[in-house]
Short mmCIF file of C-alpha atoms in Angstrom, two decimals:
data_model
loop_
_atom_site.label_atom_id
_atom_site.label_comp_id
_atom_site.label_asym_id
_atom_site.label_seq_id
_atom_site.Cartn_x
_atom_site.Cartn_y
_atom_site.Cartn_z
CA UNK A 1 -0.04 -0.07 0.05
CA UNK A 2 2.70 2.38 0.88
CA UNK A 3 4.41 1.73 -2.42
CA UNK A 4 1.11 2.58 -4.29
CA UNK A 5 0.65 5.76 -2.36
CA UNK A 6 4.18 6.73 -3.24
CA UNK A 7 3.56 6.21 -6.80
CA UNK A 8 0.29 8.18 -6.90
CA UNK A 9 1.96 11.48 -5.93
CA UNK A 10 4.32 11.54 -8.92
CA UNK A 11 1.39 10.67 -11.31
CA UNK A 12 -0.68 13.56 -10.13
CA UNK A 13 2.42 15.92 -10.39
CA UNK A 14 2.99 14.76 -13.85
CA UNK A 15 -0.55 15.23 -14.71
CA UNK A 16 -0.57 18.73 -13.30
CA UNK A 17 2.59 19.57 -15.17
CA UNK A 18 1.00 18.30 -18.34
CA UNK A 19 -1.98 20.47 -18.01
CA UNK A 20 -0.05 23.45 -17.13
CA UNK A 21 2.01 22.97 -20.08
CA UNK A 22 -0.97 22.54 -22.34
CA UNK A 23 -2.42 25.62 -20.97
CA UNK A 24 0.75 27.61 -21.51
CA UNK A 25 1.26 26.38 -25.08
CA UNK A 26 -2.43 27.01 -25.70
CA UNK A 27 -2.14 30.60 -24.65
CA UNK A 28 0.40 31.41 -27.24
CA UNK A 29 -0.17 31.77 -30.93
CA UNK A 30 1.39 33.53 -34.03
CA UNK A 31 -0.33 35.17 -37.13
CA UNK A 32 1.51 34.73 -40.33
CA UNK A 33 2.68 37.68 -42.46
CA UNK A 34 0.17 38.88 -44.99
CA UNK A 35 -2.76 37.77 -42.82
CA UNK A 36 -5.04 39.17 -40.11
CA UNK A 37 -5.85 37.02 -37.06
CA UNK A 38 -9.61 36.80 -36.04
CA UNK A 39 -9.76 35.96 -32.30
CA UNK A 40 -12.97 33.96 -31.51
CA UNK A 41 -14.30 33.34 -27.94
CA UNK A 42 -16.71 30.43 -27.88
CA UNK A 43 -16.85 30.70 -31.72
CA UNK A 44 -17.86 34.44 -31.55
CA UNK A 45 -15.47 36.76 -33.47
CA UNK A 46 -14.17 39.38 -30.98
CA UNK A 47 -11.21 41.15 -32.39
CA UNK A 48 -8.65 41.14 -35.18
CA UNK A 49 -4.81 41.16 -34.56
CA UNK A 50 -1.85 41.96 -36.76
CA UNK A 51 0.96 39.41 -37.84
CA UNK A 52 3.26 38.27 -35.00
CA UNK A 53 3.25 36.57 -31.55
CA UNK A 54 0.02 36.88 -29.39
CA UNK A 55 -1.47 35.46 -26.25
CA UNK A 56 -4.98 34.13 -25.76
CA UNK A 57 -7.13 32.29 -23.19
CA UNK A 58 -6.49 28.64 -23.59
CA UNK A 59 -9.37 26.38 -24.05
CA UNK A 60 -11.67 29.46 -24.71
CA UNK A 61 -10.19 31.49 -27.46
CA UNK A 62 -9.52 30.22 -30.96
CA UNK A 63 -7.80 32.03 -33.85
CA UNK A 64 -8.68 31.90 -37.53
CA UNK A 65 -6.53 33.82 -40.25
CA UNK A 66 -7.89 35.92 -43.21
CA UNK A 67 -5.45 36.61 -45.87
CA UNK A 68 -5.08 40.35 -46.80
CA UNK A 69 -2.43 39.89 -49.52
CA UNK A 70 -3.60 40.23 -53.21
CA UNK A 71 -5.63 37.27 -54.28
CA UNK A 72 -6.52 36.09 -57.76
CA UNK A 73 -9.84 34.75 -58.86
CA UNK A 74 -10.34 33.24 -62.39
CA UNK A 75 -13.61 32.56 -64.19
CA UNK A 76 -14.32 30.68 -67.44
CA UNK A 77 -17.51 31.60 -68.91
CA UNK A 78 -19.46 31.15 -72.37
CA UNK A 79 -21.00 34.20 -73.71
CA UNK A 80 -21.63 35.70 -77.28
CA UNK A 81 -20.24 38.63 -79.23
CA UNK A 82 -22.11 41.57 -80.70
CA UNK A 83 -22.77 39.69 -83.93
CA UNK A 84 -24.12 36.75 -81.93
CA UNK A 85 -20.90 34.68 -82.33
CA UNK A 86 -20.27 32.15 -79.58
CA UNK A 87 -17.29 32.91 -77.51
CA UNK A 88 -15.68 31.48 -74.46
CA UNK A 89 -13.57 33.87 -72.31
CA UNK A 90 -11.27 33.23 -69.37
CA UNK A 91 -11.04 36.46 -67.11
CA UNK A 92 -9.20 36.92 -63.88
CA UNK A 93 -9.27 39.68 -61.04
CA UNK A 94 -6.56 40.52 -58.67
CA UNK A 95 -8.24 41.90 -55.45
CA UNK A 96 -7.28 42.70 -51.80
CA UNK A 97 -9.24 42.64 -48.50
CA UNK A 98 -9.15 45.91 -46.56
CA UNK A 99 -7.12 45.16 -43.61
CA UNK A 100 -9.12 47.40 -41.15
CA UNK A 101 -12.26 45.71 -42.22
CA UNK A 102 -11.20 42.06 -41.90
CA UNK A 103 -13.19 41.40 -38.68
CA UNK A 104 -16.40 42.89 -40.22
CA UNK A 105 -15.84 40.69 -43.20
CA UNK A 106 -15.47 37.59 -41.04
CA UNK A 107 -18.43 38.50 -39.00
CA UNK A 108 -20.81 38.86 -42.13
CA UNK A 109 -19.52 36.04 -44.30
CA UNK A 110 -17.62 33.63 -42.07
CA UNK A 111 -14.35 34.01 -44.01
CA UNK A 112 -12.91 34.51 -47.51
CA UNK A 113 -14.20 31.35 -49.11
CA UNK A 114 -17.82 32.26 -48.37
CA UNK A 115 -17.28 35.88 -49.36
CA UNK A 116 -15.78 34.71 -52.75
CA UNK A 117 -18.58 32.20 -53.45
CA UNK A 118 -21.43 34.39 -52.26
CA UNK A 119 -20.41 37.89 -53.25
CA UNK A 120 -17.19 38.33 -55.33
CA UNK A 121 -17.53 35.68 -57.96
CA UNK A 122 -21.09 36.14 -58.93
CA UNK A 123 -20.58 39.87 -59.26
CA UNK A 124 -17.45 39.29 -61.37
CA UNK A 125 -19.19 36.99 -63.74
CA UNK A 126 -22.18 39.45 -63.99
CA UNK A 127 -19.76 42.36 -64.78
CA UNK A 128 -18.01 40.30 -67.54
CA UNK A 129 -21.15 38.95 -69.29
CA UNK A 130 -22.62 42.46 -69.26
CA UNK A 131 -19.49 43.72 -71.32
CA UNK A 132 -18.67 40.82 -73.76
CA UNK A 133 -21.95 41.19 -75.93
CA UNK A 134 -21.20 44.85 -76.67
CA UNK A 135 -18.07 44.09 -78.64
CA UNK A 136 -17.79 42.12 -81.93
CA UNK A 137 -15.32 39.28 -82.15
CA UNK A 138 -12.53 41.39 -84.05
CA UNK A 139 -12.75 44.10 -81.38
CA UNK A 140 -12.15 41.54 -78.69
CA UNK A 141 -9.22 40.26 -80.41
CA UNK A 142 -7.76 43.55 -81.47
CA UNK A 143 -8.66 45.91 -78.70
CA UNK A 144 -8.78 43.69 -75.62
CA UNK A 145 -7.74 46.55 -73.37
CA UNK A 146 -11.03 48.35 -74.00
CA UNK A 147 -13.07 45.42 -72.92
CA UNK A 148 -10.99 44.90 -69.94
CA UNK A 149 -11.58 48.47 -68.88
CA UNK A 150 -15.25 48.15 -69.35
CA UNK A 151 -15.33 45.13 -67.12
CA UNK A 152 -13.30 46.76 -64.56
CA UNK A 153 -15.59 49.93 -64.38
CA UNK A 154 -18.55 47.40 -63.96
CA UNK A 155 -16.94 45.34 -61.39
CA UNK A 156 -15.69 48.18 -59.32
CA UNK A 157 -19.20 49.65 -59.13
CA UNK A 158 -20.61 46.32 -58.16
CA UNK A 159 -17.95 46.18 -55.18
CA UNK A 160 -18.12 49.57 -53.82
CA UNK A 161 -20.04 48.63 -50.80
CA UNK A 162 -17.77 45.73 -49.66
CA UNK A 163 -14.42 46.10 -47.75
CA UNK A 164 -12.24 44.98 -50.61
CA UNK A 165 -10.25 46.88 -53.53
CA UNK A 166 -10.10 45.72 -57.12
CA UNK A 167 -6.50 45.95 -58.23
CA UNK A 168 -6.83 44.81 -61.94
CA UNK A 169 -8.64 42.63 -64.31
CA UNK A 170 -7.28 40.58 -67.21
CA UNK A 171 -8.78 38.73 -70.21
CA UNK A 172 -6.49 35.73 -70.01
CA UNK A 173 -7.91 33.89 -73.26
CA UNK A 174 -10.60 34.29 -75.87
CA UNK A 175 -11.90 31.25 -77.55
CA UNK A 176 -13.76 31.65 -80.92
CA UNK A 177 -14.82 29.08 -83.55
CA UNK A 178 -11.94 28.23 -85.83
CA UNK A 179 -13.67 29.46 -89.01
CA UNK A 180 -14.31 32.76 -87.33
CA UNK A 181 -10.65 33.15 -86.30
CA UNK A 182 -9.34 32.31 -89.81
CA UNK A 183 -11.73 35.10 -91.19
CA UNK A 184 -10.56 37.50 -88.70
CA UNK A 185 -6.83 36.65 -89.45
CA UNK A 186 -7.49 37.18 -93.20
CA UNK A 187 -9.04 40.48 -92.60
CA UNK A 188 -6.43 41.64 -90.35
CA UNK A 189 -3.61 40.47 -92.80
CA UNK A 190 -5.65 42.64 -95.56
CA UNK A 191 -5.62 45.61 -93.14
CA UNK A 192 -1.87 45.27 -92.52
CA UNK A 193 -1.19 45.08 -96.34
CA UNK A 194 -3.35 48.17 -96.77
CA UNK A 195 -1.63 50.07 -93.98
CA UNK A 196 1.78 49.06 -95.35
CA UNK A 197 0.85 50.29 -98.87
CA UNK A 198 -0.50 53.51 -97.33
CA UNK A 199 2.76 54.05 -95.47
CA UNK A 200 4.87 53.29 -98.50
CA UNK A 201 2.85 55.87 -100.56
CA UNK A 202 3.19 58.41 -97.76
CA UNK A 203 7.04 57.78 -97.84
CA UNK A 204 7.15 58.27 -101.65
CA UNK A 205 5.07 61.51 -101.39
CA UNK A 206 7.48 62.72 -98.69
CA UNK A 207 10.51 61.92 -100.74
CA UNK A 208 8.99 63.69 -103.69
CA UNK A 209 8.15 66.67 -101.66
CA UNK A 210 11.75 66.72 -100.35
CA UNK A 211 13.09 66.50 -103.98
CA UNK A 212 10.79 69.50 -104.88
CA UNK A 213 11.98 71.46 -101.81
CA UNK A 214 15.67 70.86 -102.63
CA UNK A 215 15.22 71.82 -106.32
CA UNK A 216 13.42 75.04 -105.25
CA UNK A 217 16.22 75.80 -102.79
CA UNK A 218 18.84 75.40 -105.37
CA UNK A 219 16.82 77.55 -107.83
CA UNK A 220 16.31 80.19 -105.18
CA UNK A 221 20.11 80.09 -104.39
CA UNK A 222 20.98 80.59 -108.13
CA UNK A 223 18.51 83.33 -108.22
CA UNK A 224 20.01 85.04 -105.30
CA UNK A 225 23.63 84.74 -106.68
CA UNK A 226 22.45 86.28 -110.04
CA UNK A 227 20.72 89.22 -108.18
CA UNK A 228 23.91 89.66 -106.09
CA UNK A 229 26.10 89.70 -109.33
CA UNK A 230 23.82 92.05 -111.04
CA UNK A 231 23.81 94.44 -108.05
CA UNK A 232 27.56 94.27 -107.96
CA UNK A 233 27.80 95.14 -111.68
CA UNK A 234 25.42 97.97 -111.25
CA UNK A 235 27.32 99.37 -108.25
CA UNK A 236 30.48 99.06 -110.16
CA UNK A 237 29.07 100.92 -113.25
CA UNK A 238 27.75 103.67 -110.98
CA UNK A 239 30.99 104.02 -109.22
CA UNK A 240 32.88 104.30 -112.56
CA UNK A 241 30.50 106.74 -113.87
CA UNK A 242 30.65 108.90 -110.73
CA UNK A 243 34.42 108.77 -111.18
CA UNK A 244 34.38 109.93 -114.73
CA UNK A 245 31.97 112.71 -114.00
CA UNK A 246 34.02 113.87 -111.04
CA UNK A 247 37.20 113.83 -113.32
CA UNK A 248 35.52 115.75 -116.11
CA UNK A 249 34.14 118.41 -113.63
CA UNK A 250 37.56 118.71 -112.20
CA UNK A 251 39.08 119.13 -115.86
CA UNK A 252 36.48 121.75 -116.68
CA UNK A 253 37.16 123.76 -113.61
CA UNK A 254 40.95 123.78 -114.01
CA UNK A 255 42.44 123.43 -117.59
CA UNK A 256 45.97 123.35 -116.17
CA UNK A 257 45.14 119.77 -114.96
CA UNK A 258 45.27 118.73 -118.75
CA UNK A 259 48.75 120.14 -119.05
CA UNK A 260 49.74 118.54 -115.84
CA UNK A 261 48.33 115.18 -117.08
CA UNK A 262 50.18 115.49 -120.37
CA UNK A 263 53.39 116.26 -118.55
CA UNK A 264 53.03 113.28 -116.31
CA UNK A 265 52.34 110.94 -119.33
CA UNK A 266 55.25 112.37 -121.57
CA UNK A 267 58.00 109.85 -122.30
CA UNK A 268 60.81 112.38 -122.37
CA UNK A 269 60.96 112.23 -126.35
CA UNK A 270 60.51 115.35 -128.62
CA UNK A 271 58.25 114.87 -131.56
CA UNK A 272 60.20 113.79 -134.88
CA UNK A 273 58.07 116.09 -137.14
CA UNK A 274 56.18 119.23 -136.72
CA UNK A 275 53.52 120.69 -139.00
CA UNK A 276 54.13 124.38 -140.18
CA UNK A 277 51.76 127.00 -140.63
CA UNK A 278 50.39 128.13 -143.87
CA UNK A 279 52.79 127.25 -146.68
CA UNK A 280 55.58 126.13 -144.23
CA UNK A 281 56.74 122.66 -145.04
CA UNK A 282 57.00 119.72 -142.61
CA UNK A 283 60.18 120.02 -140.73
CA UNK A 284 62.20 116.96 -139.78
CA UNK A 285 63.46 117.62 -136.32
CA UNK A 286 65.63 114.44 -136.10
CA UNK A 287 69.41 114.88 -135.89
CA UNK A 288 71.30 113.94 -139.15
#
């Protein structure tokens, strides 16, 4: 009996230590980065906590995480184009939960999965199906960005009363019947050829205009040179005429200038003959 009593004390101590350890471990928890912790007491959401180490009441409180990083939802749906062509589109949306409203979202919808299935996904499908029939097949292929913008406007309006933000929307894939795709490709090829021909014609016109401009510039240059030369000749003639006039005036005003000019131009030789007056013969002035 004594031995049995002695064994009972250690068993109780071990049990107490185990319970204490469980309580201690049960009172400590962590919330992962990119998530918000929702603390529930007897299954009722009480508060939200940020990522990191936290304490709670063991056996009473429990914690559930809500991701607040950007999430991506993808939908594949059948629709029809403006010309009633059957089309299947795959669209995706990136969205984020408002961190400050994580507790309210959990209280109303019970978590992200329920929020997506009940609220986000149906509205995203509706926003997409409302836009696709407004575009013909060629527009969807060639101007996908316009359709994306229209879907985004619709979806943001649908989600304005919920604690989430819409980051961006993409049309991942557009599936059309093969015969329509061939028709669109042929049409696009023709457009590309027409655009190339138009570009070629524009380039030829530009080169022709450049040649005309060059020829005109050369002609203008020749004309300017001719005008300059004519003006130079005219100015030279005017200068020479003015010089002659001035010289004639000077000679008229002073006859002695004529004598001076003759003296300056004399070569120092006397004339060889001299004409006589009346019946005087011509005299030979040379030495014999």
